[in-house]
mmCIF file of C-alpha atoms in Angstrom:
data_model
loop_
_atom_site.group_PDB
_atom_site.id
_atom_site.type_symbol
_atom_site.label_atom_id
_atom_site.label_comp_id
_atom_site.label_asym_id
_atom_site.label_seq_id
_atom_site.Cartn_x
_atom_site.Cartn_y
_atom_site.Cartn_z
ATOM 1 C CA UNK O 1 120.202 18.316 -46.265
ATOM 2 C CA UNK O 2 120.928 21.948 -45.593
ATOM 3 C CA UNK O 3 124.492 21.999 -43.789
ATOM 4 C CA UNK O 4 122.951 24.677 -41.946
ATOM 5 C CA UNK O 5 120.326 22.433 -39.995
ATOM 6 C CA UNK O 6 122.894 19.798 -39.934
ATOM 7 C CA UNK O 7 125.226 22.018 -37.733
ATOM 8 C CA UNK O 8 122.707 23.262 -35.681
ATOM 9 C CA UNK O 9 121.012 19.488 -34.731
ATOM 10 C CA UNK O 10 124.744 17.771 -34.907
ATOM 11 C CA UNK O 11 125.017 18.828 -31.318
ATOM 12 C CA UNK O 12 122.193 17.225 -30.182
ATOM 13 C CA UNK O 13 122.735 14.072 -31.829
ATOM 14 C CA UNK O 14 124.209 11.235 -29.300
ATOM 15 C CA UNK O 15 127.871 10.010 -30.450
ATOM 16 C CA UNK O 16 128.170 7.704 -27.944
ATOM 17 C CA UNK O 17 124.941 5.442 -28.824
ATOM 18 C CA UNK O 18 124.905 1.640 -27.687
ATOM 19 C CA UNK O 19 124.816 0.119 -30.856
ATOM 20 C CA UNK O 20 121.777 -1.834 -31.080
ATOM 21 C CA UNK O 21 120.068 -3.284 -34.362
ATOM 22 C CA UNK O 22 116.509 -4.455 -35.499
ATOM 23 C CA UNK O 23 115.604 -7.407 -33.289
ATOM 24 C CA UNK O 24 117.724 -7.250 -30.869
ATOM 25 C CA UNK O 25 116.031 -8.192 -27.914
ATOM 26 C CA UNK O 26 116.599 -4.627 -25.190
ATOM 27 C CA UNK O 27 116.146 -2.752 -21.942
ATOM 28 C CA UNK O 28 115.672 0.860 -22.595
ATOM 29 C CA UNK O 29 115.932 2.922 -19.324
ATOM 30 C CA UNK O 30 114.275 6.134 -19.682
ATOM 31 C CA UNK O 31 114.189 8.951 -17.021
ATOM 32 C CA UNK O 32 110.455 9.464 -15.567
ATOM 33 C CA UNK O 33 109.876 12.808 -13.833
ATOM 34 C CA UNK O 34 107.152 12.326 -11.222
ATOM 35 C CA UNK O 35 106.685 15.486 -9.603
ATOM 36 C CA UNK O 36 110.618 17.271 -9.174
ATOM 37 C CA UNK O 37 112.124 13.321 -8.521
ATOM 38 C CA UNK O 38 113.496 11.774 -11.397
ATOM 39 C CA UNK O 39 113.698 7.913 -11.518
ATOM 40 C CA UNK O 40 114.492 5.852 -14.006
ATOM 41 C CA UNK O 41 112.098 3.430 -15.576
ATOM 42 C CA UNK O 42 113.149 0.410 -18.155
ATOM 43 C CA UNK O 43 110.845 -0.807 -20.843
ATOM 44 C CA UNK O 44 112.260 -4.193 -22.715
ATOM 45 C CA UNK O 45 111.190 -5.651 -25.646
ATOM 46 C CA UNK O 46 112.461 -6.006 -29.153
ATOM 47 C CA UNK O 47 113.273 -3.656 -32.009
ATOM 48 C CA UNK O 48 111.036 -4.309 -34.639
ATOM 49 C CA UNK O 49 112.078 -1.016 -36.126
ATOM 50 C CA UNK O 50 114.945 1.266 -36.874
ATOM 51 C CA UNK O 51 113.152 4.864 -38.741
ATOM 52 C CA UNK O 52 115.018 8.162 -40.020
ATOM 53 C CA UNK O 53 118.947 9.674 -39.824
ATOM 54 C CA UNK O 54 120.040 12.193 -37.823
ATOM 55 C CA UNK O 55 118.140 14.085 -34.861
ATOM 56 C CA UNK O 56 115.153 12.430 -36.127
ATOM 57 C CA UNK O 57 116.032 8.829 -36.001
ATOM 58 C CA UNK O 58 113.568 6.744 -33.899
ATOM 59 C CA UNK O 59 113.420 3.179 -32.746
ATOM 60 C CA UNK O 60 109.916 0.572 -31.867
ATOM 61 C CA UNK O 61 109.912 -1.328 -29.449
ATOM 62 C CA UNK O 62 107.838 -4.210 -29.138
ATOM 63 C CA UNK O 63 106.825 -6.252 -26.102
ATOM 64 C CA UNK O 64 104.035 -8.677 -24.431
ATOM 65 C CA UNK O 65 102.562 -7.459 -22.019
ATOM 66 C CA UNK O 66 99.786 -9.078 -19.637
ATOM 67 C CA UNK O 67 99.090 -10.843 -23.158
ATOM 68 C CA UNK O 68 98.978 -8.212 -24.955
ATOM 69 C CA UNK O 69 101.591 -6.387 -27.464
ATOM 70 C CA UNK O 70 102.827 -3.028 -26.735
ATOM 71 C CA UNK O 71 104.546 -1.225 -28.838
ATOM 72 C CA UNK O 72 106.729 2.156 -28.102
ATOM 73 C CA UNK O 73 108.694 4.412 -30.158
ATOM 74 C CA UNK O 74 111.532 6.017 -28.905
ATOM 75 C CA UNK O 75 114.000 9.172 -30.614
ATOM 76 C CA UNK O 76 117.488 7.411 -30.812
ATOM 77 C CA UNK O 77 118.721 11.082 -29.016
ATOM 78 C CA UNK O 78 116.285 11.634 -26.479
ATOM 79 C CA UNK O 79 118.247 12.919 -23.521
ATOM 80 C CA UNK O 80 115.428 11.115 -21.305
ATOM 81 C CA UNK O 81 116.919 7.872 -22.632
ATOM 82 C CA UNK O 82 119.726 7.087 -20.227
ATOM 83 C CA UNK O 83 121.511 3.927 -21.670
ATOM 84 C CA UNK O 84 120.330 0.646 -23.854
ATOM 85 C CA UNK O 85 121.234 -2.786 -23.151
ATOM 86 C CA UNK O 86 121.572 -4.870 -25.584
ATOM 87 C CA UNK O 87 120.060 -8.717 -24.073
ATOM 88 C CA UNK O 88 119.687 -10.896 -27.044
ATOM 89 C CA UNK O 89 120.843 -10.425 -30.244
ATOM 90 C CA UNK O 90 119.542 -12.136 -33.916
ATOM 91 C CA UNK O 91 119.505 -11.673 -37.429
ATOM 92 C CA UNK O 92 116.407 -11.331 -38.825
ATOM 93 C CA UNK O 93 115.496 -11.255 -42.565
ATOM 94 C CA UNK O 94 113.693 -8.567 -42.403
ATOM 95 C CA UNK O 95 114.496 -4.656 -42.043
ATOM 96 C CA UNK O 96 111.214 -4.720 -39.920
ATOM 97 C CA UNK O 97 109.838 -7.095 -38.405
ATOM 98 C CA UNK O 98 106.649 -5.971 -38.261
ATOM 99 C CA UNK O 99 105.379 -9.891 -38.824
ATOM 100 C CA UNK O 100 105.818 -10.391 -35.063
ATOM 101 C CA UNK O 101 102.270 -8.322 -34.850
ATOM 102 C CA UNK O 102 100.685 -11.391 -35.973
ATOM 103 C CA UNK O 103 102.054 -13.651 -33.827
ATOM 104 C CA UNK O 104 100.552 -15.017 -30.437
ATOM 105 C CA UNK O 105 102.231 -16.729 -27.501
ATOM 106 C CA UNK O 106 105.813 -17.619 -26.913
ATOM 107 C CA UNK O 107 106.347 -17.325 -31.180
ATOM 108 C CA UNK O 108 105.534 -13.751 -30.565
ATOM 109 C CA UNK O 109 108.843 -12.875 -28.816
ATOM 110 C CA UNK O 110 111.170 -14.973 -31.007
ATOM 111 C CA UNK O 111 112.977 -13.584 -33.910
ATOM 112 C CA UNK O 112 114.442 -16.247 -35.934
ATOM 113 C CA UNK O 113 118.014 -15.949 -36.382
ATOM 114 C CA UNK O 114 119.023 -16.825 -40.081
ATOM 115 C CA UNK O 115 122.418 -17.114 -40.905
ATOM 116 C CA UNK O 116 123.435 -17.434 -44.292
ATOM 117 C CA UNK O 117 126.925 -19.038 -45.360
ATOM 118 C CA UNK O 118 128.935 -16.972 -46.662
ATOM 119 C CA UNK O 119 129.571 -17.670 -50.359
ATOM 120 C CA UNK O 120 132.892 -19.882 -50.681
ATOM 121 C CA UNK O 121 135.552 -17.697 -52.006
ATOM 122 C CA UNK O 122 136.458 -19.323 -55.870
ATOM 123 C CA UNK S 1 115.488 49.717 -31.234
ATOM 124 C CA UNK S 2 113.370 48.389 -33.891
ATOM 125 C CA UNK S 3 110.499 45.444 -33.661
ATOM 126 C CA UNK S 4 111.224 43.755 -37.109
ATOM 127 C CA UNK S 5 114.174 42.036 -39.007
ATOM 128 C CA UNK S 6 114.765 41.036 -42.105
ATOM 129 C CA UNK S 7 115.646 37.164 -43.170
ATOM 130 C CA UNK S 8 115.598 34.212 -44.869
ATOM 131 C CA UNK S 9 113.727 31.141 -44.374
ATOM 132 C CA UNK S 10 116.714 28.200 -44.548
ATOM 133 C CA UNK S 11 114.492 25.316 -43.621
ATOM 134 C CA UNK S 12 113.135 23.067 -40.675
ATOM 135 C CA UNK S 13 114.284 20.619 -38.250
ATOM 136 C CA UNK S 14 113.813 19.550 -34.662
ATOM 137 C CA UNK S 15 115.606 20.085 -31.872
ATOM 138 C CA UNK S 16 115.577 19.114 -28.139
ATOM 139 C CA UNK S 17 114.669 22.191 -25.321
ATOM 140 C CA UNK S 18 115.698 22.929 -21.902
ATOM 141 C CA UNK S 19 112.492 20.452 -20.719
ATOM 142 C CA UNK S 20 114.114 17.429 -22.933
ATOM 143 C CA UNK S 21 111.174 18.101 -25.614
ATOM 144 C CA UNK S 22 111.505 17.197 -28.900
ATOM 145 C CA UNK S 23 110.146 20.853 -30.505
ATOM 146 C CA UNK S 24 109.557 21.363 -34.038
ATOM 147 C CA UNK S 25 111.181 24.599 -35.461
ATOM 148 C CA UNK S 26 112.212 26.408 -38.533
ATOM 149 C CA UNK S 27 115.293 28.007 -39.019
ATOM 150 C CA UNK S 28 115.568 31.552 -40.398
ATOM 151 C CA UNK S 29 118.778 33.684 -41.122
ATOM 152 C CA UNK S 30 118.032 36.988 -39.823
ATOM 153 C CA UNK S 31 119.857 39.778 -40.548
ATOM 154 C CA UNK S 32 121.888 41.894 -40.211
ATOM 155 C CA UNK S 33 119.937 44.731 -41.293
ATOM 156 C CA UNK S 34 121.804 48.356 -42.214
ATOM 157 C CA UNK S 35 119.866 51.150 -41.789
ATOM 158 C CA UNK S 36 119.666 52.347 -44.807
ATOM 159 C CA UNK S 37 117.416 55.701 -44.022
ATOM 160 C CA UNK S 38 115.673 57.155 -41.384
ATOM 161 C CA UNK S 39 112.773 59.098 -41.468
ATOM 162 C CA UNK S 40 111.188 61.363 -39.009
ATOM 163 C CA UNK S 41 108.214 63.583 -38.491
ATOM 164 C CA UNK S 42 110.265 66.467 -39.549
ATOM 165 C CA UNK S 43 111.486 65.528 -42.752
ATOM 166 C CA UNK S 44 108.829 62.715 -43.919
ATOM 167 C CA UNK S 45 105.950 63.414 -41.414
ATOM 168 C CA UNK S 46 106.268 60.072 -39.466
ATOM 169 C CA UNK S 47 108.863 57.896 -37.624
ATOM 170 C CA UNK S 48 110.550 54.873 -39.425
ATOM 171 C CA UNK S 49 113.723 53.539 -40.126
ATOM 172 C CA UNK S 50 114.015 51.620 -43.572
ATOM 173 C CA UNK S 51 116.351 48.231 -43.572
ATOM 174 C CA UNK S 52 118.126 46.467 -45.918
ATOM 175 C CA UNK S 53 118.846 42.803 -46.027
ATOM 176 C CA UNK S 54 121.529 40.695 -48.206
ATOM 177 C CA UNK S 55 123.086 42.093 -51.428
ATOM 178 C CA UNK S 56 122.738 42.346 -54.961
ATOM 179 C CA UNK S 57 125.138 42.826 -58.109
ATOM 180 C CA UNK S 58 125.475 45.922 -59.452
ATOM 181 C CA UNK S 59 124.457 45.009 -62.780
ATOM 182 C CA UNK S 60 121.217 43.325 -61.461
ATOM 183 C CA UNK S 61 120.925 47.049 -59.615
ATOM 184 C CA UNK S 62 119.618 49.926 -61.212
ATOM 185 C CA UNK S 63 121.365 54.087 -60.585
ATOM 186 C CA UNK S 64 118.892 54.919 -58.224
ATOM 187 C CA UNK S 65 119.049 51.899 -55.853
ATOM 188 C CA UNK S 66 122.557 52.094 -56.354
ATOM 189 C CA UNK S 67 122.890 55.968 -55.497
ATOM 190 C CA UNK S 68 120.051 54.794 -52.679
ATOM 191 C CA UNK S 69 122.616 52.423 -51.012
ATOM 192 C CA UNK S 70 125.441 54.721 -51.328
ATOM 193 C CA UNK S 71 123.543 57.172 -49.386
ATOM 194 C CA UNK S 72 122.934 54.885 -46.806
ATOM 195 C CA UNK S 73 126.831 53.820 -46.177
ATOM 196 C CA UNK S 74 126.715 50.556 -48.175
ATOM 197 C CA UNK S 75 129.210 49.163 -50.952
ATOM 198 C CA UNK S 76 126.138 46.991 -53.093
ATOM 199 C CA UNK S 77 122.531 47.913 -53.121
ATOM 200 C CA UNK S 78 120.112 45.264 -50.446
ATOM 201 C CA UNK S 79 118.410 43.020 -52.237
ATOM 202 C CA UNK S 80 115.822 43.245 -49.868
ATOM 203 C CA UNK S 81 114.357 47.090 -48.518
ATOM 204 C CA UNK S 82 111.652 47.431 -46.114
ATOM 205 C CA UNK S 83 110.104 50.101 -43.855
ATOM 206 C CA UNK S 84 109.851 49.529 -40.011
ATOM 207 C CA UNK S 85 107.309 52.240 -38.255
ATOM 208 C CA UNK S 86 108.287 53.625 -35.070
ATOM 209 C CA UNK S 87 106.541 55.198 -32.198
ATOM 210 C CA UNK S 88 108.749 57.688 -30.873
ATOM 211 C CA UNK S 89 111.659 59.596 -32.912
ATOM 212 C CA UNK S 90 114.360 56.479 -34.246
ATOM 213 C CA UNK S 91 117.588 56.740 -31.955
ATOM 214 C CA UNK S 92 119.174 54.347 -34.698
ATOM 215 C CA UNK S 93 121.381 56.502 -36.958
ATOM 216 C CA UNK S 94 121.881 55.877 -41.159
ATOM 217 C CA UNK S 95 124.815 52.829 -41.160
ATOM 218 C CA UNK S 96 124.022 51.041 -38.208
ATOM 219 C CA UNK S 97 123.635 47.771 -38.172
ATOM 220 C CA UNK S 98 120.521 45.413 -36.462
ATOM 221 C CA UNK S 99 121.311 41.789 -35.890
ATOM 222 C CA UNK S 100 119.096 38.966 -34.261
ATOM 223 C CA UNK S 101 120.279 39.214 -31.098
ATOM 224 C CA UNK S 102 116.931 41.628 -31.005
ATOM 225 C CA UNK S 103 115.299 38.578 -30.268
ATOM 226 C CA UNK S 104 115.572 36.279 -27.158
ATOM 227 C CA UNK S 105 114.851 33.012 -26.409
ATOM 228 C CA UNK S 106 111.032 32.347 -25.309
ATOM 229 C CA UNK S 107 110.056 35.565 -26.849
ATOM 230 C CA UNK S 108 106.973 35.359 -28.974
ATOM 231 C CA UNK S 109 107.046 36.141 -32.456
ATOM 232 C CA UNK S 110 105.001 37.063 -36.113
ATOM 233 C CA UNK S 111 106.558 35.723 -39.037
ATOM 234 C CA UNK S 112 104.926 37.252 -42.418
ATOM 235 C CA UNK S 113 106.132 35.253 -45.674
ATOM 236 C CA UNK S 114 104.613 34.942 -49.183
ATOM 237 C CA UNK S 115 103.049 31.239 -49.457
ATOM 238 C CA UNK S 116 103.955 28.601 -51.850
ATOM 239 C CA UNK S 117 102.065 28.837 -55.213
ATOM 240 C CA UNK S 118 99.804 26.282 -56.196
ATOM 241 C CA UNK S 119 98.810 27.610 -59.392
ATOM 242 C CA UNK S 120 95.375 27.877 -60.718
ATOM 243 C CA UNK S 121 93.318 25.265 -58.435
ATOM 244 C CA UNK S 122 89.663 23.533 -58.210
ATOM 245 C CA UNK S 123 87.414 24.534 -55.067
ATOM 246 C CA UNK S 124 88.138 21.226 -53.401
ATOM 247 C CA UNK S 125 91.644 22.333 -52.571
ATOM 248 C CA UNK S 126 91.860 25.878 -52.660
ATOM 249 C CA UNK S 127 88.255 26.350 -50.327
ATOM 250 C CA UNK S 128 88.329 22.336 -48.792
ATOM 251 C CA UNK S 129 84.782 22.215 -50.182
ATOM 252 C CA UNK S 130 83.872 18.055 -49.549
ATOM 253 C CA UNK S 131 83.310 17.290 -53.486
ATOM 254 C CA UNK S 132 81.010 14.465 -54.326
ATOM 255 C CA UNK S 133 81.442 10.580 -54.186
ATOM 256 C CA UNK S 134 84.119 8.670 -56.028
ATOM 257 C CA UNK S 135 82.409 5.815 -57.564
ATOM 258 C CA UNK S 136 78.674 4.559 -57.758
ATOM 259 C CA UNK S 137 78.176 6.520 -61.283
ATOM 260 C CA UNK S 138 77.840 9.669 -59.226
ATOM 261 C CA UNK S 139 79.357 11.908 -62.259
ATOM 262 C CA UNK S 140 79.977 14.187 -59.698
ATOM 263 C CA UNK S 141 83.630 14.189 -58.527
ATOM 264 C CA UNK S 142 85.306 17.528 -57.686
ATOM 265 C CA UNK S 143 83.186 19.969 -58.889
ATOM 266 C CA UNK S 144 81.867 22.997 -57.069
ATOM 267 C CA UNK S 145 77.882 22.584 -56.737
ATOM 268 C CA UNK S 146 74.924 25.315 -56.582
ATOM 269 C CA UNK S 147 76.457 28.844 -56.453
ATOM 270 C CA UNK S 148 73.259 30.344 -54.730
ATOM 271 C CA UNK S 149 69.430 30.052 -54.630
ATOM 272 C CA UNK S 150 66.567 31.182 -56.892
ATOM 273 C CA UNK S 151 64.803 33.949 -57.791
ATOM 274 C CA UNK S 152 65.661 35.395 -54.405
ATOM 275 C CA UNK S 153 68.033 36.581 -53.676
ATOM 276 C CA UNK S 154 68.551 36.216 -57.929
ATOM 277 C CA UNK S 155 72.177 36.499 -57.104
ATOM 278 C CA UNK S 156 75.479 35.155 -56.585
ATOM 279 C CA UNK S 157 76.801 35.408 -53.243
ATOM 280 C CA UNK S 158 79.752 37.396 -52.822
ATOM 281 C CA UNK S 159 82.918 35.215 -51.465
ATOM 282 C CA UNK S 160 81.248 32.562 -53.055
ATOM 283 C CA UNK S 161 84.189 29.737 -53.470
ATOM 284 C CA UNK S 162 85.325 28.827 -56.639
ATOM 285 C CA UNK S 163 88.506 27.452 -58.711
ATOM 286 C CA UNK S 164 91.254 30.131 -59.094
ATOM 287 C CA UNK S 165 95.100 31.207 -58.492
ATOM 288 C CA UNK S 166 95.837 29.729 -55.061
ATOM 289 C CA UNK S 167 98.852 30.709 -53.052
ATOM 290 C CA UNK S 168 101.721 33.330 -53.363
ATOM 291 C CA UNK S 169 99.769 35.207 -50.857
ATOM 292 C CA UNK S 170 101.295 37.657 -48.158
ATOM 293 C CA UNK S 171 100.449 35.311 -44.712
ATOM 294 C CA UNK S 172 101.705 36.062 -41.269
ATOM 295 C CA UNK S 173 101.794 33.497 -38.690
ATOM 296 C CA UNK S 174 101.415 34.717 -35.306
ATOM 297 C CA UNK S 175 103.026 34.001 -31.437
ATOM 298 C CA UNK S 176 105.789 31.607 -32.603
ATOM 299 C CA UNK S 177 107.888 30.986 -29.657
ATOM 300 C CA UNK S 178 111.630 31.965 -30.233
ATOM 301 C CA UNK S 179 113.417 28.113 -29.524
ATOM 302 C CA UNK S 180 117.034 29.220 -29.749
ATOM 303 C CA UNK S 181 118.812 32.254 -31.208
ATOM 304 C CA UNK S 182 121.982 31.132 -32.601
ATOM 305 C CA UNK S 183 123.601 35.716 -32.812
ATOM 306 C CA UNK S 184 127.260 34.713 -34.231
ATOM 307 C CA UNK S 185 125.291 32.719 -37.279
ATOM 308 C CA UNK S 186 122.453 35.047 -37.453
ATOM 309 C CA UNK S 187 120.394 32.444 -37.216
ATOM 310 C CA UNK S 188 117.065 32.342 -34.733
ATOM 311 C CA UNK S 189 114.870 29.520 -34.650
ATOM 312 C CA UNK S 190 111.276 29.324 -34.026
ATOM 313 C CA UNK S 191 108.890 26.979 -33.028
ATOM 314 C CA UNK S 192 106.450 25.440 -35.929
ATOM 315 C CA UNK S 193 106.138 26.418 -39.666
ATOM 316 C CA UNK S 194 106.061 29.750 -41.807
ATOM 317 C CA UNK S 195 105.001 30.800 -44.656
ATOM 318 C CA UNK S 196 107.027 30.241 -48.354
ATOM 319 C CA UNK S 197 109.619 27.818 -49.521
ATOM 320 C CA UNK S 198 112.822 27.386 -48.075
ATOM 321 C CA UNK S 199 114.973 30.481 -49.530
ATOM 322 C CA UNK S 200 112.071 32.776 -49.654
ATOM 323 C CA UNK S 201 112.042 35.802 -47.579
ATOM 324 C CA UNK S 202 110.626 36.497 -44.564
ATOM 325 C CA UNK S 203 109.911 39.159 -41.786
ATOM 326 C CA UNK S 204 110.209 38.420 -38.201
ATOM 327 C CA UNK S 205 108.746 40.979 -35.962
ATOM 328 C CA UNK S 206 108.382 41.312 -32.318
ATOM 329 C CA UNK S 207 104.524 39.496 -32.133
ATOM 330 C CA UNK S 208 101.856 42.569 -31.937
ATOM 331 C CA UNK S 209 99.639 40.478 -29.471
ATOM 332 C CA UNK S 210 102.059 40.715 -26.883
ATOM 333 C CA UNK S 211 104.235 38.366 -24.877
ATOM 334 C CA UNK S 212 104.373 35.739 -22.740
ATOM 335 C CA UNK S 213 104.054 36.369 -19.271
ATOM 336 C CA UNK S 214 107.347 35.241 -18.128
ATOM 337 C CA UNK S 215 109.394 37.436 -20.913
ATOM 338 C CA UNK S 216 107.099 40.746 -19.815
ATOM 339 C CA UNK S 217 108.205 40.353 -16.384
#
């Protein structure tokens, strides 16, 4: 990319990210204006999606709610993202996991967590 | 001081405003422009300064530019020359130098490019006529249809769309919000796209339909 651009959006990019992977299971506290207050309000789910590099990089979150799956995309720098906790973690197979759509009831929030041995070293 | 600069379109991006919104812009290096001659009612019958932008070699340059630039206080001709019209008589003298600190942030401006070229192009692209079905045996794909009526009016319409060169036209986009001006890079960036590849040239110009109310005030 231009090293123009790059200078001018490497300020805005967040250095001090939680680091946080695709199904991870996460709270994601986001600041809600309402009027001149500010609260904060937290959406949890799990990453079924890590997009883009840079000032454009954006995350999905997926969750159940009432039944139904809701899904939310948020920009990795958005200042109205205060922090990320990280709640369960896993190892999916997949760089998206977006084979959880599919999936009804309790199989819907699981991400399997497949470990492979490492090869023995000869 | 003058209503247009000079510049270069370097590319786009996003970037994050005051209000935490993500805002699509496009960065162009404007300026600095010398004034390279100035023209008034005495001498030319009107009011105008003319700017240059960027260099060129001198062997890429012909005697007259060259003997052009010299005139107007500059070591290489400008790649780039334009003329900028002016009401009243121009207070800016031959030498000086405009830079984008013209501009402000939340100012509105026009940004006039030359589009991409698309080359010689059907009417379904060039005119977004609807073209006829894909499949069923139609035998009619992407071509352009009846060109007019019968005996009456016995003519062609004119404007009447049909394949031909599309793009490399002169476009200006108007009332693009000025994002961020960035003076010791010369860079300004505003909000959405403009005309031309990245690298082309561009003018930014104070926009001729007038500001915002909060920048007039």
């Amino acid at each position: 990319m231009n090293p123009i651009i790059n200078e001018i959006t490497a300020s805005q990019v967040k250095k001090d990210t939680t680091p946080f992977k695709v199904g991870d299971g996460v709270k994601v506290h986001t600041k809600v204006r309402e009027g001149d207050k500010e609260r904060v309000q937290i959406y949890a789910g799990i990453v079924i999606a890590r997009k883009g590099h840079g000032i454009h990089e954006t995350f999905t979150v997926r969750r159940m709610s009432y039944g139904e799956g809701v899904e939310r995309v948020f920009p990795v720098n958005s200042p109205n993202i205060d922090k990320i906790e990280v709640e369960r973690e896993s190892e999916p197979m997949k760089a998206r996991l977006y084979y959880l759509r599919n999936r009804l009831g309790k199989a819907a929030v699981l991400v399997k967590e497949k470990r492979y041995e490492a090869p023995a070293a000869n | 001081m003058i209503s247009s600069l000079l510049g270069k379109k370097i590319g786009m991006t996003q970037v994050y405003d005051a209000q935490n919104v993500l805002v699509p812009v496009t960065v162009v290096e404007a300026g600095p422009c010398a004034v390279v001659q100035v023209k008034t009612t005495e001498s030319d019958g009107y009011n105008a300064v003319q700017i240059g932008f960027a260099s060129k070699k001198d062997k890429n340059t012909s005697k007259a530019e060259q003997a052009h630039a010299k005139k107007g206080g500059l070591q290489a001709a400008p790649r780039v020359l334009s003329e900028v019209r002016l009401d009243a008589a121009p207070t800016l003298k031959v030498g000086d130098v405009v830079t984008v600190s013209t501009f402000s942030e939340g100012q509105f401006v026009d940004v006039i490019g030359i589009t991409k070229g698309k080359g010689f192009q059907g009417v379904v692209k060039r005119f977004r006529v609807a073209g006829g079905p894909a499949a069923h045996g139609s035998m009619f794909h992407r071509r352009i249809g009846s060109i007019g009526m019968r005996q009456t009016p016995g003519r062609t319409w004119k404007n009447q769309s049909m394949p031909g060169h599309m793009g490399s036209e002169r476009r200006t986009v108007q009332n693009l919000r000025v994002v961020k001006v960035i003076a010791d890079k010369n860079l300004i960036l505003v909000k959405g796209a403009i005309p031309g590849a990245n690298g082309d040239d561009v003018i930014v110009r104070v926009a001729i339909k007038g500001q915002p109310k909060a920048v007039k005030a």
